[in-house]
Amino acid sequence: MDMTLDRDSAAQRIWEMYGKLLHTVAASLLPGHPEDAEECVQDVVWAYVDAPEKWEPAKGSEKTYLCVLVRSRAMDRRRRLAARREEPLEDHAETLRAEDHTEEAALRDGLRRALAELSPAERRLFTLRFLYQWPSAEIGHTLGLSANGVDARVVRLRRKLKDLLARQGLGWSGKEDGP
């Protein structure tokens, strides 16, 4: 019981000293996901309280260490959220437009076959850029790339999709002038 009180008081101390800062760090990396940001902060506080020996004072202050932990957890959570958002491509079939249902079905099936030929990283990029319409900087932040790196990959992805769709006899009506 004494150990539980020590653990709780240590967590309370961390929360009082750094709680707002840690929440700000997590919330900035997880905009629109306040529950996930809060969970990251709580995870970090309890992880630190349970294993304070992992902090090496010679490498930085307690505050810096906790901020780095929260940033790392929030980035991991952000990647997991982005990966989950990639999966339900079927939910976005209405974004494909065609003149009639037969053409729409052919386009949807062709796109599905083309996407199946992409790597998981290419599908994730497709989802974030074309379905969720994230800007390059946001995608880069999520995937650990520069905005220019994202733009270059988008250009290559467009070319690849154009070729994959052309092999199926489907035209590409997307913009050809960069990301």
PDB file of C-alpha atoms in Angstrom:
ATOM      1  CA  MET A   1       0.000   0.000   0.000  1.00  0.00           C
ATOM      2  CA  ASP A   2       2.857   2.385   0.794  1.00  0.00           C
ATOM      3  CA  MET A   3       4.294   1.751  -2.680  1.00  0.00           C
ATOM      4  CA  THR A   4       0.948   2.653  -4.281  1.00  0.00           C
ATOM      5  CA  LEU A   5       0.896   5.971  -2.405  1.00  0.00           C
ATOM      6  CA  ASP A   6       4.448   6.739  -3.573  1.00  0.00           C
ATOM      7  CA  ARG A   7       3.523   5.880  -7.132  1.00  0.00           C
ATOM      8  CA  ASP A   8       0.378   8.019  -7.007  1.00  0.00           C
ATOM      9  CA  SER A   9       2.164  10.977  -5.441  1.00  0.00           C
ATOM     10  CA  ALA A  10       4.943  10.732  -8.047  1.00  0.00           C
ATOM     11  CA  ALA A  11       2.349  10.718 -10.823  1.00  0.00           C
ATOM     12  CA  GLN A  12       0.580  13.693  -9.202  1.00  0.00           C
ATOM     13  CA  ARG A  13       3.887  15.603  -9.034  1.00  0.00           C
ATOM     14  CA  ILE A  14       4.602  14.946 -12.716  1.00  0.00           C
ATOM     15  CA  TRP A  15       1.064  15.903 -13.683  1.00  0.00           C
ATOM     16  CA  GLU A  16       1.184  19.174 -11.719  1.00  0.00           C
ATOM     17  CA  MET A  17       4.615  20.170 -12.999  1.00  0.00           C
ATOM     18  CA  TYR A  18       4.392  19.103 -16.628  1.00  0.00           C
ATOM     19  CA  GLY A  19       0.813  18.052 -17.385  1.00  0.00           C
ATOM     20  CA  LYS A  20      -0.149  21.113 -19.457  1.00  0.00           C
ATOM     21  CA  LEU A  21       3.110  21.047 -21.401  1.00  0.00           C
ATOM     22  CA  LEU A  22       2.855  17.322 -22.126  1.00  0.00           C
ATOM     23  CA  HIS A  23      -0.749  17.687 -23.226  1.00  0.00           C
ATOM     24  CA  THR A  24       0.201  20.569 -25.533  1.00  0.00           C
ATOM     25  CA  VAL A  25       2.909  18.445 -27.159  1.00  0.00           C
ATOM     26  CA  ALA A  26       0.572  15.474 -27.646  1.00  0.00           C
ATOM     27  CA  ALA A  27      -2.352  17.607 -28.860  1.00  0.00           C
ATOM     28  CA  SER A  28      -0.174  19.367 -31.440  1.00  0.00           C
ATOM     29  CA  LEU A  29       0.713  15.995 -32.970  1.00  0.00           C
ATOM     30  CA  LEU A  30      -2.808  14.570 -32.728  1.00  0.00           C
ATOM     31  CA  PRO A  31      -5.112  17.392 -33.823  1.00  0.00           C
ATOM     32  CA  GLY A  32      -8.727  16.314 -33.755  1.00  0.00           C
ATOM     33  CA  HIS A  33      -7.965  13.393 -31.440  1.00  0.00           C
ATOM     34  CA  PRO A  34      -8.088  14.820 -27.887  1.00  0.00           C
ATOM     35  CA  GLU A  35      -8.749  11.424 -26.299  1.00  0.00           C
ATOM     36  CA  ASP A  36      -5.687   9.938 -27.974  1.00  0.00           C
ATOM     37  CA  ALA A  37      -3.560  12.908 -26.879  1.00  0.00           C
ATOM     38  CA  GLU A  38      -4.770  12.517 -23.298  1.00  0.00           C
ATOM     39  CA  GLU A  39      -4.070   8.791 -23.386  1.00  0.00           C
ATOM     40  CA  CYS A  40      -0.515   9.394 -24.618  1.00  0.00           C
ATOM     41  CA  VAL A  41       0.126  11.795 -21.731  1.00  0.00           C
ATOM     42  CA  GLN A  42      -1.269   9.365 -19.179  1.00  0.00           C
ATOM     43  CA  ASP A  43       0.753   6.496 -20.660  1.00  0.00           C
ATOM     44  CA  VAL A  44       3.936   8.539 -20.429  1.00  0.00           C
ATOM     45  CA  VAL A  45       3.302   9.681 -16.855  1.00  0.00           C
ATOM     46  CA  TRP A  46       2.671   6.134 -15.657  1.00  0.00           C
ATOM     47  CA  ALA A  47       5.555   4.687 -17.684  1.00  0.00           C
ATOM     48  CA  TYR A  48       7.890   7.254 -16.145  1.00  0.00           C
ATOM     49  CA  VAL A  49       6.587   6.671 -12.617  1.00  0.00           C
ATOM     50  CA  ASP A  50       6.951   2.899 -13.059  1.00  0.00           C
ATOM     51  CA  ALA A  51      10.509   3.092 -14.409  1.00  0.00           C
ATOM     52  CA  PRO A  52      12.147   6.409 -13.466  1.00  0.00           C
ATOM     53  CA  GLU A  53      15.586   4.825 -13.824  1.00  0.00           C
ATOM     54  CA  LYS A  54      15.225   4.999 -17.630  1.00  0.00           C
ATOM     55  CA  TRP A  55      15.702   8.771 -17.446  1.00  0.00           C
ATOM     56  CA  GLU A  56      19.363   9.691 -17.695  1.00  0.00           C
ATOM     57  CA  PRO A  57      19.836  13.180 -16.194  1.00  0.00           C
ATOM     58  CA  ALA A  58      23.151  13.564 -18.005  1.00  0.00           C
ATOM     59  CA  LYS A  59      21.281  13.485 -21.344  1.00  0.00           C
ATOM     60  CA  GLY A  60      18.646  16.081 -20.459  1.00  0.00           C
ATOM     61  CA  SER A  61      16.222  17.415 -17.912  1.00  0.00           C
ATOM     62  CA  GLU A  62      13.227  15.516 -16.607  1.00  0.00           C
ATOM     63  CA  LYS A  63      10.979  17.929 -18.503  1.00  0.00           C
ATOM     64  CA  THR A  64      12.818  17.300 -21.784  1.00  0.00           C
ATOM     65  CA  TYR A  65      12.758  13.542 -21.235  1.00  0.00           C
ATOM     66  CA  LEU A  66       9.007  13.554 -20.636  1.00  0.00           C
ATOM     67  CA  CYS A  67       8.384  15.755 -23.689  1.00  0.00           C
ATOM     68  CA  VAL A  68      10.436  13.386 -25.857  1.00  0.00           C
ATOM     69  CA  LEU A  69       8.463  10.422 -24.508  1.00  0.00           C
ATOM     70  CA  VAL A  70       5.135  12.121 -25.210  1.00  0.00           C
ATOM     71  CA  ARG A  71       6.256  13.163 -28.685  1.00  0.00           C
ATOM     72  CA  SER A  72       7.320   9.598 -29.458  1.00  0.00           C
ATOM     73  CA  ARG A  73       4.045   8.112 -28.184  1.00  0.00           C
ATOM     74  CA  ALA A  74       1.969  10.701 -30.034  1.00  0.00           C
ATOM     75  CA  MET A  75       3.862  10.088 -33.294  1.00  0.00           C
ATOM     76  CA  ASP A  76       3.315   6.340 -32.913  1.00  0.00           C
ATOM     77  CA  ARG A  77      -0.380   6.900 -32.237  1.00  0.00           C
ATOM     78  CA  ARG A  78      -0.609   9.210 -35.242  1.00  0.00           C
ATOM     79  CA  ARG A  79       0.959   6.572 -37.496  1.00  0.00           C
ATOM     80  CA  ARG A  80      -1.475   3.952 -36.206  1.00  0.00           C
ATOM     81  CA  LEU A  81      -4.419   6.282 -36.819  1.00  0.00           C
ATOM     82  CA  ALA A  82      -3.189   7.001 -40.343  1.00  0.00           C
ATOM     83  CA  ALA A  83      -2.740   3.281 -41.011  1.00  0.00           C
ATOM     84  CA  ARG A  84      -6.267   2.558 -39.808  1.00  0.00           C
ATOM     85  CA  ARG A  85      -7.647   5.286 -42.016  1.00  0.00           C
ATOM     86  CA  GLU A  86      -5.942   3.694 -45.005  1.00  0.00           C
ATOM     87  CA  GLU A  87      -7.828   0.434 -44.821  1.00  0.00           C
ATOM     88  CA  PRO A  88     -11.493   1.174 -45.625  1.00  0.00           C
ATOM     89  CA  LEU A  89     -11.048   2.169 -49.290  1.00  0.00           C
ATOM     90  CA  GLU A  90     -14.443   0.658 -50.059  1.00  0.00           C
ATOM     91  CA  ASP A  91     -16.042   3.390 -47.957  1.00  0.00           C
ATOM     92  CA  HIS A  92     -14.919   5.950 -50.522  1.00  0.00           C
ATOM     93  CA  ALA A  93     -16.427   4.427 -53.653  1.00  0.00           C
ATOM     94  CA  GLU A  94     -18.736   7.437 -53.930  1.00  0.00           C
ATOM     95  CA  THR A  95     -15.723   9.654 -54.677  1.00  0.00           C
ATOM     96  CA  LEU A  96     -15.390   7.892 -58.033  1.00  0.00           C
ATOM     97  CA  ARG A  97     -17.635   9.597 -60.578  1.00  0.00           C
ATOM     98  CA  ALA A  98     -18.821   8.246 -63.905  1.00  0.00           C
ATOM     99  CA  GLU A  99     -21.595   8.892 -66.405  1.00  0.00           C
ATOM    100  CA  ASP A 100     -23.527   5.708 -65.688  1.00  0.00           C
ATOM    101  CA  HIS A 101     -23.475   2.805 -63.246  1.00  0.00           C
ATOM    102  CA  THR A 102     -21.772   0.413 -65.666  1.00  0.00           C
ATOM    103  CA  GLU A 103     -18.919   2.839 -66.254  1.00  0.00           C
ATOM    104  CA  GLU A 104     -18.759   3.596 -62.542  1.00  0.00           C
ATOM    105  CA  ALA A 105     -18.498  -0.112 -61.697  1.00  0.00           C
ATOM    106  CA  ALA A 106     -15.751  -0.610 -64.303  1.00  0.00           C
ATOM    107  CA  LEU A 107     -13.827   2.378 -62.967  1.00  0.00           C
ATOM    108  CA  ARG A 108     -14.191   1.223 -59.355  1.00  0.00           C
ATOM    109  CA  ASP A 109     -13.093  -2.329 -60.234  1.00  0.00           C
ATOM    110  CA  GLY A 110     -10.193  -1.035 -62.299  1.00  0.00           C
ATOM    111  CA  LEU A 111      -9.053   1.236 -59.524  1.00  0.00           C
ATOM    112  CA  ARG A 112      -9.377  -1.611 -57.010  1.00  0.00           C
ATOM    113  CA  ARG A 113      -7.185  -3.834 -59.218  1.00  0.00           C
ATOM    114  CA  ALA A 114      -4.663  -1.010 -59.700  1.00  0.00           C
ATOM    115  CA  LEU A 115      -4.500  -0.343 -55.956  1.00  0.00           C
ATOM    116  CA  ALA A 116      -3.955  -4.043 -55.305  1.00  0.00           C
ATOM    117  CA  GLU A 117      -0.754  -3.804 -57.355  1.00  0.00           C
ATOM    118  CA  LEU A 118       0.617  -0.995 -55.179  1.00  0.00           C
ATOM    119  CA  SER A 119       2.803  -1.549 -52.152  1.00  0.00           C
ATOM    120  CA  PRO A 120       1.294  -0.847 -48.716  1.00  0.00           C
ATOM    121  CA  ALA A 121       3.299   2.396 -48.549  1.00  0.00           C
ATOM    122  CA  GLU A 122       1.948   3.490 -51.947  1.00  0.00           C
ATOM    123  CA  ARG A 123      -1.626   2.655 -50.891  1.00  0.00           C
ATOM    124  CA  ARG A 124      -1.142   4.657 -47.698  1.00  0.00           C
ATOM    125  CA  LEU A 125       0.147   7.617 -49.717  1.00  0.00           C
ATOM    126  CA  PHE A 126      -2.791   7.271 -52.134  1.00  0.00           C
ATOM    127  CA  THR A 127      -5.248   7.244 -49.245  1.00  0.00           C
ATOM    128  CA  LEU A 128      -3.767  10.219 -47.417  1.00  0.00           C
ATOM    129  CA  ARG A 129      -3.295  12.352 -50.527  1.00  0.00           C
ATOM    130  CA  PHE A 130      -6.256  11.515 -52.766  1.00  0.00           C
ATOM    131  CA  LEU A 131      -8.975  10.319 -50.393  1.00  0.00           C
ATOM    132  CA  TYR A 132      -8.240  12.415 -47.293  1.00  0.00           C
ATOM    133  CA  GLN A 133      -6.617  15.228 -49.307  1.00  0.00           C
ATOM    134  CA  TRP A 134      -3.912  15.858 -46.745  1.00  0.00           C
ATOM    135  CA  PRO A 135      -1.281  18.447 -47.709  1.00  0.00           C
ATOM    136  CA  SER A 136       2.269  17.294 -48.379  1.00  0.00           C
ATOM    137  CA  ALA A 137       3.606  18.671 -45.101  1.00  0.00           C
ATOM    138  CA  GLU A 138       0.996  16.773 -43.069  1.00  0.00           C
ATOM    139  CA  ILE A 139       1.660  13.530 -44.951  1.00  0.00           C
ATOM    140  CA  GLY A 140       5.389  14.032 -44.558  1.00  0.00           C
ATOM    141  CA  HIS A 141       5.022  14.600 -40.838  1.00  0.00           C
ATOM    142  CA  THR A 142       2.987  11.407 -40.487  1.00  0.00           C
ATOM    143  CA  LEU A 143       5.215   9.239 -42.688  1.00  0.00           C
ATOM    144  CA  GLY A 144       8.557  10.709 -41.618  1.00  0.00           C
ATOM    145  CA  LEU A 145       9.278  12.366 -44.979  1.00  0.00           C
ATOM    146  CA  SER A 146       9.913  15.903 -46.139  1.00  0.00           C
ATOM    147  CA  ALA A 147       7.141  17.706 -48.020  1.00  0.00           C
ATOM    148  CA  ASN A 148       9.316  17.595 -51.151  1.00  0.00           C
ATOM    149  CA  GLY A 149       9.808  13.856 -50.679  1.00  0.00           C
ATOM    150  CA  VAL A 150       6.046  13.413 -50.471  1.00  0.00           C
ATOM    151  CA  ASP A 151       5.532  15.485 -53.621  1.00  0.00           C
ATOM    152  CA  ALA A 152       8.079  13.405 -55.532  1.00  0.00           C
ATOM    153  CA  ARG A 153       6.411  10.170 -54.427  1.00  0.00           C
ATOM    154  CA  VAL A 154       2.986  11.511 -55.393  1.00  0.00           C
ATOM    155  CA  VAL A 155       4.257  12.297 -58.908  1.00  0.00           C
ATOM    156  CA  ARG A 156       5.659   8.767 -59.239  1.00  0.00           C
ATOM    157  CA  LEU A 157       2.443   7.305 -57.799  1.00  0.00           C
ATOM    158  CA  ARG A 158       0.321   9.215 -60.333  1.00  0.00           C
ATOM    159  CA  ARG A 159       2.457   7.912 -63.190  1.00  0.00           C
ATOM    160  CA  LYS A 160       2.239   4.373 -61.880  1.00  0.00           C
ATOM    161  CA  LEU A 161      -1.536   4.559 -61.427  1.00  0.00           C
ATOM    162  CA  LYS A 162      -1.928   6.060 -64.896  1.00  0.00           C
ATOM    163  CA  ASP A 163       0.019   3.136 -66.366  1.00  0.00           C
ATOM    164  CA  LEU A 164      -1.864   0.542 -64.305  1.00  0.00           C
ATOM    165  CA  LEU A 165      -5.233   1.990 -65.330  1.00  0.00           C
ATOM    166  CA  ALA A 166      -4.175   2.326 -68.981  1.00  0.00           C
ATOM    167  CA  ARG A 167      -3.258  -1.390 -69.038  1.00  0.00           C
ATOM    168  CA  GLN A 168      -6.874  -2.074 -68.087  1.00  0.00           C
ATOM    169  CA  GLY A 169      -8.176   0.225 -70.799  1.00  0.00           C
ATOM    170  CA  LEU A 170      -9.232   2.915 -68.357  1.00  0.00           C
ATOM    171  CA  GLY A 171      -8.272   6.548 -68.922  1.00  0.00           C
ATOM    172  CA  TRP A 172      -6.827   8.740 -66.219  1.00  0.00           C
ATOM    173  CA  SER A 173      -8.566  12.065 -65.731  1.00  0.00           C
ATOM    174  CA  GLY A 174      -6.364  13.307 -62.891  1.00  0.00           C
ATOM    175  CA  LYS A 175      -4.210  16.416 -63.117  1.00  0.00           C
ATOM    176  CA  GLU A 176      -0.866  15.914 -64.763  1.00  0.00           C
ATOM    177  CA  ASP A 177       0.706  19.091 -63.438  1.00  0.00           C
ATOM    178  CA  GLY A 178       2.355  18.026 -60.206  1.00  0.00           C
ATOM    179  CA  PRO A 179       0.978  17.310 -56.736  1.00  0.00           C
TER     180      PRO A 179
END
